[in-house]
Amino acid sequence: MSQLPEQPTEGPVPTSADVARLAGVSRATVSYVLNNNAAVRISDPTRRRVREAATELGYVPHAAARSLRAGHSRMVLLPTGNFPAAPLHHHFLHELEAGLRRLDYTVVQYGSLGLDAEDAARAWAELRPVAVIAPGSVPLTPQGIAVLRRSGAKAVFTLGPEPVAGAHALIMDQRQVGGCAVRHLMERGRRRIGVVMPEEPALALFAEPRLAGARQAASAGTARIEPLPLHHDEESAAALAARWRTLGLDAVFAYDDLHAMLLMRALQDAGIEVPGETAVVGADDLMLGRLLRPRLSSVRMELDTVQPLADLVDRLVRRPGKEPERHDLLRATAVHRESS
Amino acid sequence: MSQLPEQPTEGPVPTSADVARLAGVSRATVSYVLNNNAAVRISDPTRRRVREAATELGYVPHAAARSLRAGHSRMVLLPTGNFPAAPLHHHFLHELEAGLRRLDYTVVQYGSLGLDAEDAARAWAELRPVAVIAPGSVPLTPQGIAVLRRSGAKAVFTLGPEPVAGAHALIMDQRQVGGCAVRHLMERGRRRIGVVMPEEPALALFAEPRLAGARQAASAGTARIEPLPLHHDEESAAALAARWRTLGLDAVFAYDDLHAMLLMRALQDAGIEVPGETAVVGADDLMLGRLLRPRLSSVRMELDTVQPLADLVDRLVRRPGKEPERHDLLRATAVHRESS
DNA sequence: TTGAAAGCGTTACCAT
DNA sequence: ATGGTAACGCTTTCAA
């Protein structure tokens, strides 16, 4: 029984100097070997000794020291805001991260809740990222963008429903969603269309543009749009259903499938027939919509594949200084089932 | 019309030396002023000059240089794995992040997909985090833990259904969920209980322990447990429902509410009455369970509040070297509605 | 083929 | 009260 069972040496962290000492070479040689520097030829025995010494000490290079010396990093900063508003976002962000890592960037998510736009931008700038991709749920002002650029960020992106002056924009135009839903309803003869507006603040960022898109589509025809505030709970839905007939609506775009399910249940419990008296359309095209009766019509959102996007980031990092670019990522299509 | 409209100076990034030059003081004074160093008194006019110079240049300190000099950082690394398995996790991670920021830690999420356990640990170690909290969906081996500790990490945690040797463990014991569901069903007289096993690999980490918990609870009584592989799509659910009566089951724990909804729909479409012929229990206690007919019984999972957890991380960072600690975070309770 | 040394931006110690 | 200087860990140029 050893007294020190695998105690991972609380001692100092090994540096390249320690590796050099143990291998009997200089720090420069260690660097050459471990970075596979092709510009200089090191004898094979030396290489082996260095490698063995590094392994024995458990040496891992210090990223901060390295990028300090190099004068730049390959970190892409992805600030995370309040809460993941849309489920679609997660998938997208994970894929984008993978795409960027394939290009040898280090993607780092950094939570920035409770900071105002300026403080947040300064906090990000301290990390000296080479690029920043800020979702719409985090604040980003033109001044914040300026701070980031001065701190060496080659490219700053916003990712969300709307662009911000001075940054490249990856647009997920939510107006398309509302427009798509309303056009679908109008094609099916509906003219008095409610639009559910979730009262959760985190969703406002999406709800407002969806309403705007709905209004735009309606004004192209002769339909009327009626915003309907709603909390995501049964009481709120029941209250809305109770005064439904006073609203004189023949259709509703329910913001998303979850709200549609909530509202559809309340309408049915109040004796309002779907789709006979009122058509219901959700969004997200979740599996659960197919399980409801009537099956829920929905708006399917598809995002472009992300590898081209990662390439875009890479290109703008390497040749910055261009005009802000704008890219639309979202395609919305109506999926007709039984509820409309 | 100016020719250079707000062009954010593509020049070099301003350093504290630039601020010192502009303010006509030394770099040390700049550091004292900007860090509000109380150990040294600087005249108010000097302070003002320094502050103004910093603002004018848009100076932001360089975090890497700072932590290099300090010899340590306050970064807590949160590797992100495959995919957010449980919705509960997100909320939890966001709260934990906020709690740690309150203690002045910088929380950084770092995607580590496609790396094996050793490479991932090395990549994390390069960042010299003071603590690492690894969700169960990312690989973490005892060797990886050793690498991290040798690189200066004061505390390494696993967060998930099971502990890993050598790291502190924040346990979310999924066996409780399965056990809770099965006990609930047994109390209501059911004895032949199916347990849905989602075939998505990302969910296996949760599904296996839930099954184990179910088995354990069943063996305490006289119930039989039958694992039921299921994909999250209608075809798979319909196929399972079609052979349902051959299984001879009187109840099913459907892994979670979404799978419960899927299966319940399929059972009803196949003419199997719920709960008369077969009881159904989900998990997560989602809103949608209350909207189904019959209303879905579920297992509610509650996590401990996170501030004590953030304090725990802080304590273990400050006084490391203790034995690995183990903390159970999850409490599961059955919620009886109509489907059981 | 290898080694010595400079320098990246910051802060803390020690003089002035 | 303020300024000079060394040091953190690493890479790279230059010299041997």
XYZ file of C-alpha atoms (C1' of nucleotides) in Angstrom:
712
model
C 0.000 0.000 0.000
C 1.739 3.177 -1.134
C 1.134 6.201 0.969
C 0.682 8.478 -2.012
C -1.769 6.677 -4.270
C -1.554 8.440 -7.633
C -1.575 11.870 -6.042
C -1.410 14.137 -9.076
C 1.516 16.203 -7.815
C 0.063 19.401 -6.409
C 3.338 21.019 -7.451
C 3.878 23.712 -10.053
C 2.558 23.366 -13.566
C 5.238 22.040 -15.922
C 6.469 24.498 -18.560
C 8.392 24.017 -21.737
C 11.525 24.903 -19.739
C 10.913 21.860 -17.544
C 10.565 19.703 -20.616
C 13.779 21.163 -22.039
C 15.651 20.511 -18.822
C 14.470 16.930 -18.599
C 15.269 16.249 -22.247
C 18.598 18.023 -22.006
C 17.847 20.512 -24.782
C 16.875 24.164 -25.067
C 13.374 25.579 -24.894
C 13.605 26.460 -28.571
C 14.129 22.834 -29.488
C 11.125 21.842 -27.414
C 8.996 24.325 -29.270
C 10.284 23.118 -32.635
C 9.561 19.508 -31.849
C 6.152 19.899 -30.268
C 4.894 22.213 -33.006
C 6.318 20.047 -35.789
C 8.080 23.092 -37.132
C 9.081 22.097 -40.658
C 11.470 25.022 -41.142
C 14.071 23.410 -38.938
C 15.385 19.886 -38.883
C 15.785 18.154 -35.540
C 17.411 14.740 -35.226
C 15.087 11.862 -34.576
C 16.680 10.860 -31.266
C 16.243 14.414 -29.992
C 12.639 14.480 -31.111
C 12.008 11.286 -29.201
C 13.662 12.536 -26.049
C 11.616 15.726 -26.146
C 8.374 13.888 -26.750
C 9.061 11.464 -23.936
C 9.945 14.238 -21.536
C 6.735 16.091 -22.403
C 4.646 12.998 -21.844
C 6.385 12.137 -18.612
C 5.770 15.583 -17.153
C 2.260 15.811 -18.552
C 3.219 19.015 -20.269
C 0.457 20.953 -22.006
C 1.267 24.270 -23.675
C -0.220 27.440 -22.248
C -2.684 28.873 -24.760
C -2.574 32.378 -23.305
C 1.199 32.579 -23.485
C 1.146 31.259 -27.001
C -1.391 33.723 -28.335
C 0.247 36.537 -26.437
C 3.473 35.822 -28.230
C 1.754 35.246 -31.565
C -0.133 38.504 -31.312
C -3.404 36.901 -32.320
C -5.661 34.004 -31.474
C -8.066 31.836 -33.405
C -10.848 32.187 -30.896
C -14.359 32.782 -32.149
C -16.497 34.143 -29.367
C -20.122 33.203 -29.177
C -21.823 35.199 -26.447
C -24.857 33.471 -24.982
C -27.778 35.541 -23.855
C -30.828 35.079 -21.765
C -32.175 31.803 -22.739
C -32.192 29.694 -25.802
C -35.254 31.198 -27.375
C -35.748 28.813 -30.248
C -34.954 25.105 -30.298
C -33.697 25.545 -33.834
C -30.915 27.782 -32.567
C -29.211 25.104 -30.560
C -28.830 22.739 -33.378
C -27.590 25.553 -35.557
C -25.033 26.808 -33.067
C -23.648 23.336 -32.483
C -23.238 22.791 -36.184
C -21.641 26.164 -36.686
C -19.226 25.381 -33.915
C -18.279 22.108 -35.539
C -17.832 23.824 -38.876
C -15.530 26.427 -37.392
C -13.514 23.855 -35.532
C -12.956 22.087 -38.812
C -11.308 25.334 -39.939
C -9.146 25.198 -36.843
C -10.907 27.890 -34.881
C -11.542 27.577 -31.179
C -15.168 28.342 -30.454
C -15.952 29.617 -27.014
C -19.367 30.416 -25.608
C -19.392 33.142 -23.075
C -22.398 33.941 -20.924
C -23.096 37.625 -20.691
C -26.298 37.903 -18.761
C -26.905 40.966 -16.642
C -24.325 43.116 -18.381
C -25.299 46.091 -20.479
C -24.185 46.296 -24.067
C -21.031 48.303 -23.364
C -19.801 46.252 -20.433
C -20.496 43.048 -22.290
C -18.549 44.198 -25.334
C -15.621 45.173 -23.126
C -15.703 41.803 -21.385
C -15.628 40.054 -24.752
C -12.861 42.310 -26.018
C -10.662 41.314 -23.088
C -10.477 37.840 -24.576
C -9.181 39.242 -27.884
C -11.329 37.008 -30.076
C -10.635 37.055 -33.776
C -14.368 37.033 -34.445
C -17.580 37.501 -32.493
C -20.951 36.047 -33.397
C -23.619 37.597 -31.221
C -27.115 36.085 -31.141
C -29.993 38.538 -31.146
C -30.709 37.843 -27.506
C -27.520 39.598 -26.409
C -27.165 43.332 -26.635
C -24.822 44.691 -29.267
C -24.553 48.391 -30.073
C -22.494 50.211 -32.697
C -20.198 51.398 -29.891
C -19.819 47.831 -28.706
C -18.869 46.801 -32.200
C -16.290 49.592 -32.331
C -14.751 48.413 -29.066
C -14.475 44.894 -30.406
C -12.921 45.988 -33.662
C -10.371 48.168 -31.922
C -9.457 45.220 -29.703
C -8.521 43.236 -32.760
C -11.687 41.398 -33.752
C -11.510 40.969 -37.497
C -15.204 40.284 -37.934
C -18.304 40.909 -35.853
C -21.580 39.212 -36.678
C -25.080 39.496 -35.401
C -27.206 36.408 -35.598
C -30.913 36.924 -35.343
C -34.014 38.529 -36.729
C -32.483 41.941 -37.374
C -29.155 43.472 -38.421
C -27.142 45.930 -36.336
C -25.292 48.817 -37.942
C -21.617 48.119 -38.458
C -21.674 44.352 -38.075
C -22.104 41.591 -40.558
C -25.575 40.165 -40.302
C -26.668 36.550 -40.280
C -30.368 37.092 -40.609
C -33.079 34.725 -39.536
C -35.918 36.807 -40.785
C -38.835 35.919 -38.563
C -41.180 38.039 -40.660
C -41.095 35.239 -43.179
C -42.646 32.953 -40.601
C -45.587 35.213 -39.879
C -45.986 36.016 -43.555
C -45.921 32.386 -44.531
C -48.546 31.444 -41.954
C -50.884 34.262 -42.925
C -50.567 33.638 -46.640
C -51.394 30.003 -46.005
C -54.502 30.975 -44.061
C -55.576 33.502 -46.678
C -55.206 30.936 -49.433
C -57.632 28.806 -47.505
C -60.181 31.608 -47.399
C -59.556 33.053 -43.937
C -59.646 36.811 -43.559
C -59.871 37.652 -39.848
C -56.644 36.355 -38.428
C -55.415 36.428 -34.844
C -51.682 36.348 -34.092
C -50.627 35.018 -30.709
C -48.059 37.215 -28.957
C -46.346 35.320 -26.122
C -45.853 37.575 -23.131
C -42.585 36.021 -22.066
C -40.027 38.758 -22.662
C -37.448 36.380 -24.106
C -39.803 35.603 -26.971
C -40.570 39.207 -27.882
C -37.519 39.281 -30.111
C -39.181 36.690 -32.302
C -42.819 37.531 -31.757
C -42.647 41.122 -32.964
C -41.149 40.360 -36.370
C -43.532 37.465 -36.858
C -46.410 39.860 -36.241
C -44.889 42.381 -38.623
C -44.610 39.715 -41.307
C -48.190 38.691 -40.692
C -49.373 42.296 -41.058
C -47.424 42.730 -44.257
C -48.895 39.607 -45.795
C -52.391 40.582 -44.721
C -52.149 44.059 -46.189
C -51.278 42.526 -49.530
C -54.746 41.047 -49.511
C -57.775 42.145 -47.592
C -57.257 40.321 -44.318
C -57.350 41.785 -40.825
C -54.707 41.001 -38.194
C -55.457 40.923 -34.472
C -52.593 40.538 -31.967
C -53.506 38.225 -29.073
C -51.349 38.445 -25.941
C -50.991 35.065 -24.270
C -49.077 33.524 -21.415
C -47.917 29.967 -21.791
C -50.298 28.541 -19.204
C -53.742 27.006 -19.170
C -55.458 29.883 -17.383
C -54.364 32.425 -19.930
C -55.420 30.160 -22.774
C -58.798 29.447 -21.190
C -59.421 33.171 -20.713
C -58.621 33.837 -24.334
C -60.870 30.998 -25.469
C -63.707 32.273 -23.295
C -63.830 35.593 -25.128
C -63.009 34.034 -28.475
C -66.358 34.554 -30.164
C -66.361 38.246 -29.251
C -63.179 38.597 -31.290
C -64.815 37.517 -34.514
C -61.787 35.636 -35.841
C -61.799 32.762 -38.283
C -58.132 31.816 -37.947
C -55.131 32.144 -35.675
C -51.392 31.947 -36.108
C -50.317 30.718 -32.687
C -46.648 31.834 -32.699
C -45.351 28.264 -32.503
C -46.510 24.676 -32.138
C -46.423 24.664 -28.346
C -48.615 27.725 -28.107
C -50.813 26.279 -30.839
C -51.302 23.113 -28.856
C -52.167 25.117 -25.764
C -54.637 27.334 -27.576
C -56.187 24.556 -29.637
C -56.918 22.586 -26.485
C -58.535 25.631 -24.869
C -60.601 26.371 -27.966
C -61.817 22.809 -28.189
C -62.678 22.775 -24.476
C -64.694 25.968 -25.070
C -66.654 24.224 -27.815
C -65.042 26.025 -30.708
C -64.479 23.704 -33.614
C -61.046 23.519 -35.238
C -60.703 24.066 -38.146
C -64.399 24.542 -38.873
C -64.965 27.707 -36.894
C -61.321 28.703 -36.422
C -58.230 27.506 -38.242
C -55.005 27.131 -36.226
C -51.441 27.251 -37.513
C -48.314 26.793 -35.440
C -44.627 27.003 -36.258
C -41.563 24.788 -35.840
C -43.185 21.711 -37.336
C -42.587 19.698 -34.196
C -43.366 16.031 -34.060
C -46.131 16.700 -31.584
C -48.151 18.573 -34.166
C -48.669 15.320 -36.031
C -49.964 13.697 -32.865
C -52.711 16.221 -32.182
C -56.264 15.827 -33.429
C -56.825 17.586 -35.720
C -53.251 17.321 -36.897
C -51.619 20.706 -36.562
C -50.702 22.755 -39.601
C -47.396 24.470 -39.082
C -44.656 26.596 -40.558
C -41.464 24.683 -41.105
C -38.243 26.627 -40.744
C -35.086 25.447 -42.381
C -31.679 26.945 -41.939
C -29.009 26.901 -44.580
C -26.269 24.381 -44.094
C -23.609 25.783 -41.861
C -20.343 24.841 -43.536
C -20.680 27.645 -46.096
C -21.328 29.915 -43.160
C -18.193 28.802 -41.368
C -16.310 29.412 -44.597
C -17.841 32.866 -44.739
C -16.626 33.653 -41.245
C -13.194 32.417 -42.191
C -13.124 34.560 -45.323
C -14.166 37.704 -43.482
C -11.589 37.054 -40.784
C -8.863 36.784 -43.368
C -9.932 39.716 -45.513
C -11.643 42.138 -43.167
C -12.448 45.777 -43.737
C -15.098 45.120 -46.323
C -18.563 46.490 -46.107
C -20.855 44.648 -43.698
C -22.347 41.651 -45.421
C -25.821 40.364 -44.983
C -26.932 36.769 -45.327
C -30.401 35.363 -45.057
C -30.384 31.950 -43.462
C -34.024 31.117 -42.955
C -36.475 29.567 -45.317
C -40.048 29.154 -44.140
C -42.642 26.912 -45.743
C -46.200 26.171 -44.694
C -47.050 22.558 -43.896
C -50.733 21.912 -44.330
C -52.338 19.283 -42.138
C -55.816 19.245 -40.651
C -56.102 22.249 -38.377
C -56.335 24.808 -41.185
C -19.262 64.351 -46.020
C -16.150 63.035 -44.327
C -14.142 60.559 -46.312
C -13.534 58.305 -43.347
C -16.915 57.832 -41.732
C -16.202 56.323 -38.326
C -13.678 53.889 -39.717
C -12.639 52.034 -36.566
C -8.907 52.501 -37.079
C -7.600 49.263 -38.499
C -4.361 50.097 -36.729
C -2.722 48.211 -33.902
C -4.612 47.362 -30.730
C -3.965 49.945 -28.003
C -2.012 48.710 -24.986
C -1.542 50.097 -21.534
C 1.717 51.600 -22.795
C -0.259 53.667 -25.301
C -2.543 54.853 -22.545
C 0.469 55.731 -20.400
C 2.082 57.676 -23.223
C -1.065 59.625 -23.958
C -1.674 60.388 -20.290
C 1.977 61.233 -19.709
C 2.449 58.638 -16.935
C 4.054 55.232 -16.565
C 2.471 51.892 -17.353
C 2.435 51.086 -13.663
C 0.319 54.119 -12.908
C -2.119 53.120 -15.609
C -2.432 49.711 -14.047
C -2.971 51.181 -10.594
C -5.675 53.533 -11.784
C -7.589 51.137 -13.980
C -7.549 48.370 -11.375
C -8.496 50.734 -8.552
C -5.501 49.475 -6.651
C -6.090 50.629 -3.078
C -2.538 49.923 -1.923
C -1.257 53.003 -3.656
C -2.607 56.531 -3.781
C -2.752 58.346 -7.070
C -3.731 61.992 -7.327
C -7.168 62.704 -8.666
C -5.978 64.731 -11.667
C -3.734 61.849 -12.694
C -6.548 59.384 -12.303
C -8.723 61.525 -14.552
C -6.037 61.887 -17.195
C -5.500 58.124 -17.251
C -9.178 57.352 -17.477
C -9.684 59.829 -20.278
C -6.756 58.485 -22.216
C -8.069 54.936 -21.861
C -11.495 55.934 -23.077
C -10.131 57.949 -25.952
C -8.036 55.071 -27.208
C -10.720 52.495 -26.531
C -8.267 50.578 -24.393
C -9.375 47.198 -23.077
C -6.951 45.109 -21.016
C -5.682 41.859 -22.467
C -7.031 38.958 -20.416
C -4.347 36.522 -21.578
C -1.518 38.828 -20.599
C -3.152 39.483 -17.271
C -3.605 35.859 -16.333
C -0.157 35.015 -17.619
C 1.283 37.554 -15.246
C -1.034 36.575 -12.400
C -0.143 32.920 -12.775
C -3.765 31.874 -12.584
C -7.143 32.661 -14.058
C -10.683 32.607 -12.775
C -11.999 30.701 -15.731
C -14.419 27.867 -15.147
C -14.546 25.667 -18.183
C -17.754 24.010 -19.143
C -17.186 21.596 -22.000
C -20.262 21.031 -24.147
C -20.836 17.636 -25.615
C -22.949 16.100 -28.294
C -26.260 17.636 -27.842
C -28.273 19.055 -25.045
C -29.852 15.840 -23.916
C -32.335 17.117 -21.376
C -34.166 20.436 -21.412
C -33.646 20.626 -17.678
C -29.907 20.821 -18.230
C -29.998 24.090 -20.075
C -31.802 25.923 -17.405
C -29.486 24.463 -14.850
C -26.309 25.356 -16.711
C -27.456 28.906 -17.258
C -28.214 29.330 -13.597
C -24.947 27.787 -12.566
C -23.165 30.154 -14.876
C -24.922 33.128 -13.338
C -24.102 31.885 -9.858
C -20.445 31.521 -10.699
C -20.296 34.924 -12.308
C -21.667 36.369 -9.116
C -18.555 34.917 -7.469
C -16.451 36.662 -10.105
C -15.624 33.610 -12.159
C -15.585 33.691 -15.926
C -17.591 30.800 -17.281
C -16.648 29.592 -20.715
C -18.361 26.873 -22.692
C -16.093 24.988 -24.982
C -17.357 22.603 -27.604
C -15.408 19.382 -27.716
C -17.201 17.219 -30.179
C -15.233 14.700 -32.154
C -12.265 14.609 -29.818
C -11.434 11.579 -27.746
C -11.193 11.884 -23.993
C -7.445 12.487 -23.911
C -7.300 15.060 -26.685
C -10.266 16.885 -25.255
C -8.684 17.062 -21.812
C -5.479 18.398 -23.334
C -7.382 21.014 -25.294
C -9.124 22.136 -22.102
C -5.880 22.141 -20.166
C -4.338 24.546 -22.663
C -6.775 27.161 -21.447
C -5.556 26.734 -17.847
C -9.014 26.835 -16.288
C -9.200 26.988 -12.526
C -12.081 24.503 -12.584
C -13.750 22.203 -15.088
C -17.348 21.027 -14.962
C -17.871 18.277 -17.497
C -21.402 17.127 -18.340
C -21.895 13.413 -18.711
C -22.188 13.737 -22.473
C -18.485 14.588 -22.804
C -15.815 11.979 -22.259
C -13.722 12.292 -19.132
C -11.274 9.623 -18.024
C -9.083 9.404 -14.931
C -6.081 10.210 -17.151
C -7.892 13.237 -18.487
C -8.550 14.367 -14.951
C -4.875 13.941 -14.125
C -3.879 16.079 -17.109
C -6.229 18.804 -15.992
C -5.006 18.755 -12.436
C -1.389 18.900 -13.477
C -2.204 21.882 -15.677
C -3.407 23.784 -12.660
C -7.116 23.020 -12.439
C -7.994 23.181 -8.757
C -11.234 21.261 -9.102
C -12.703 18.920 -11.699
C -16.374 17.990 -11.633
C -18.512 15.600 -13.540
C -22.132 16.521 -13.978
C -24.451 13.733 -14.876
C -25.962 10.430 -13.991
C -22.749 8.794 -12.848
C -19.501 9.725 -11.093
C -16.000 9.340 -12.574
C -13.093 8.246 -10.435
C -10.946 11.124 -9.252
C -13.355 13.957 -9.928
C -15.936 15.576 -7.766
C -19.386 14.415 -8.785
C -22.522 16.441 -9.269
C -24.961 13.610 -9.611
C -28.294 13.711 -11.324
C -29.304 10.208 -10.490
C -31.621 9.163 -13.282
C -32.366 5.901 -11.527
C -34.591 7.891 -9.243
C -36.733 8.826 -12.223
C -37.300 5.251 -13.325
C -37.778 4.114 -9.753
C -40.262 6.835 -9.031
C -42.317 6.040 -12.121
C -42.411 2.315 -11.422
C -43.297 2.718 -7.755
C -46.124 5.003 -8.797
C -47.415 2.389 -11.219
C -47.077 -0.413 -8.685
C -48.981 1.571 -6.090
C -51.795 1.775 -8.604
C -51.843 -1.986 -8.980
C -49.791 -2.446 -12.158
C -47.361 -5.341 -12.290
C -46.273 -5.840 -15.911
C -44.457 -2.657 -16.781
C -42.821 -1.654 -20.046
C -39.974 0.860 -20.073
C -39.414 2.808 -23.269
C -35.757 2.930 -24.352
C -35.181 5.676 -26.937
C -32.798 4.493 -29.613
C -31.182 7.887 -30.133
C -27.621 7.388 -28.878
C -27.519 10.762 -27.121
C -30.313 9.629 -24.828
C -28.748 6.334 -23.836
C -26.855 8.100 -21.071
C -30.178 8.816 -19.419
C -32.216 5.877 -20.590
C -29.989 3.174 -19.135
C -30.025 4.478 -15.564
C -33.749 5.087 -15.740
C -34.210 1.465 -16.726
C -31.916 0.351 -13.930
C -33.936 2.360 -11.430
C -37.126 0.855 -12.783
C -35.727 -2.653 -12.398
C -34.609 -1.947 -8.881
C -38.011 -0.636 -7.860
C -39.756 -3.593 -9.505
C -37.599 -6.175 -7.790
C -38.569 -4.658 -4.449
C -42.095 -5.803 -5.219
C -43.261 -8.459 -7.610
C -43.432 -6.501 -10.836
C -41.910 -7.416 -14.173
C -39.965 -4.918 -16.316
C -39.879 -5.072 -20.100
C -37.535 -2.764 -22.043
C -39.150 -1.370 -25.197
C -36.813 0.090 -27.852
C -38.447 3.000 -29.634
C -37.476 5.628 -32.169
C -39.004 9.047 -31.818
C -41.178 8.766 -34.903
C -44.701 7.700 -35.705
C -43.781 4.551 -37.592
C -41.804 3.137 -34.709
C -44.595 3.967 -32.272
C -47.252 2.428 -34.525
C -45.208 -0.752 -34.856
C -44.865 -1.005 -31.114
C -48.583 -0.387 -30.619
C -49.436 -3.036 -33.205
C -47.737 -5.762 -31.218
C -48.776 -4.299 -27.874
C -51.252 -6.990 -26.845
C -48.680 -9.702 -27.470
C -46.489 -8.068 -24.840
C -49.005 -8.544 -22.082
C -48.231 -5.275 -20.341
C -50.568 -3.279 -18.141
C -48.402 -0.166 -17.840
C -45.533 1.696 -19.469
C -42.999 4.250 -18.350
C -42.347 6.113 -21.570
C -38.923 7.643 -20.789
C -40.246 11.205 -20.965
C -43.356 13.202 -21.797
C -42.564 13.554 -25.483
C -42.167 9.825 -25.931
C -45.238 9.306 -23.767
C -47.277 11.537 -26.020
C -46.028 9.677 -29.075
C -46.768 6.267 -27.625
C -50.091 7.207 -26.104
C -51.306 8.485 -29.466
C -50.231 5.247 -31.130
C -51.878 3.100 -28.451
C -55.122 5.015 -28.716
C -55.063 4.761 -32.504
C -54.611 1.001 -32.099
C -57.678 0.844 -29.910
C -55.912 0.308 -26.642
C -57.530 2.227 -23.857
C -55.437 4.439 -21.603
C -55.366 4.063 -18.675
C -57.929 1.228 -18.624
C -55.910 -1.368 -20.460
C -52.503 0.254 -20.152
C -51.315 3.038 -17.867
C -48.804 5.549 -19.240
C -46.335 7.666 -17.297
C -43.938 10.206 -18.772
C -41.245 12.357 -17.243
C -40.341 16.068 -17.230
C -43.829 17.225 -16.280
C -44.101 19.384 -19.375
C -47.030 21.665 -19.912
C -48.150 19.539 -22.820
C -48.911 16.627 -20.534
C -51.764 18.620 -19.054
C -53.166 19.255 -22.506
C -53.428 15.626 -23.514
C -56.528 13.514 -22.991
C -56.239 11.633 -20.757
C -53.993 14.080 -18.942
C -50.538 12.604 -18.723
C -49.110 11.396 -15.429
C -45.455 12.276 -15.195
C -42.337 12.338 -13.065
C -41.326 15.819 -12.070
C -37.624 16.423 -11.678
C -36.364 19.233 -9.552
C -32.794 20.322 -9.236
C -31.363 21.880 -6.149
C -30.908 25.603 -6.281
C -27.626 26.422 -7.871
C -26.167 29.152 -5.692
C -25.072 26.631 -3.049
C -23.505 24.701 -5.879
C -21.592 27.705 -7.130
C -20.428 28.241 -3.569
C -19.313 24.630 -3.464
C -17.255 25.076 -6.613
C -15.723 28.193 -5.099
C -14.882 26.399 -1.879
C -13.228 23.476 -3.657
C -11.256 25.834 -5.857
C -9.934 27.651 -2.823
C -9.193 24.581 -0.723
C -8.411 21.810 -3.167
C -6.750 18.503 -2.501
C -9.627 17.074 -0.541
C -11.229 13.776 -1.312
C -13.647 13.846 -4.245
C -17.024 15.012 -3.054
C -20.333 13.739 -4.236
C -23.553 15.707 -4.366
C -26.971 14.549 -5.384
C -28.872 17.268 -7.153
C -31.992 15.590 -8.399
C -35.279 15.010 -6.668
C -37.959 13.097 -8.516
C -41.644 13.004 -7.599
C -44.538 11.365 -9.352
C -47.350 13.603 -10.545
C -50.573 11.690 -10.856
C -53.030 12.802 -13.505
C -55.339 10.700 -15.611
C -53.174 8.392 -17.694
C -52.243 6.071 -14.812
C 21.380 20.784 -35.525
C 20.978 23.489 -31.508
C 21.158 27.521 -28.218
C 20.811 32.364 -26.610
C 17.867 36.156 -26.339
C 14.155 39.285 -27.355
C 9.539 40.440 -26.826
C 4.204 39.828 -26.602
C 0.879 42.943 -22.410
C 0.376 42.870 -17.811
C 1.193 43.619 -12.788
C 4.010 43.763 -8.381
C 8.057 44.872 -6.147
C 11.338 48.274 -5.022
C 13.293 52.748 -5.729
C 12.847 57.447 -6.076
C 2.876 59.796 -5.043
C 4.971 57.922 -9.085
C 8.262 55.370 -12.199
C 11.655 51.681 -13.560
C 12.044 46.886 -13.962
C 11.516 42.061 -13.774
C 8.823 38.170 -14.619
C 4.816 35.144 -16.308
C 5.315 30.973 -20.765
C 5.920 30.829 -25.254
C 7.795 31.342 -30.216
C 11.095 32.977 -33.421
C 15.048 35.307 -35.294
C 19.750 35.176 -35.342
C 24.110 33.281 -34.315
C 27.096 29.349 -33.434
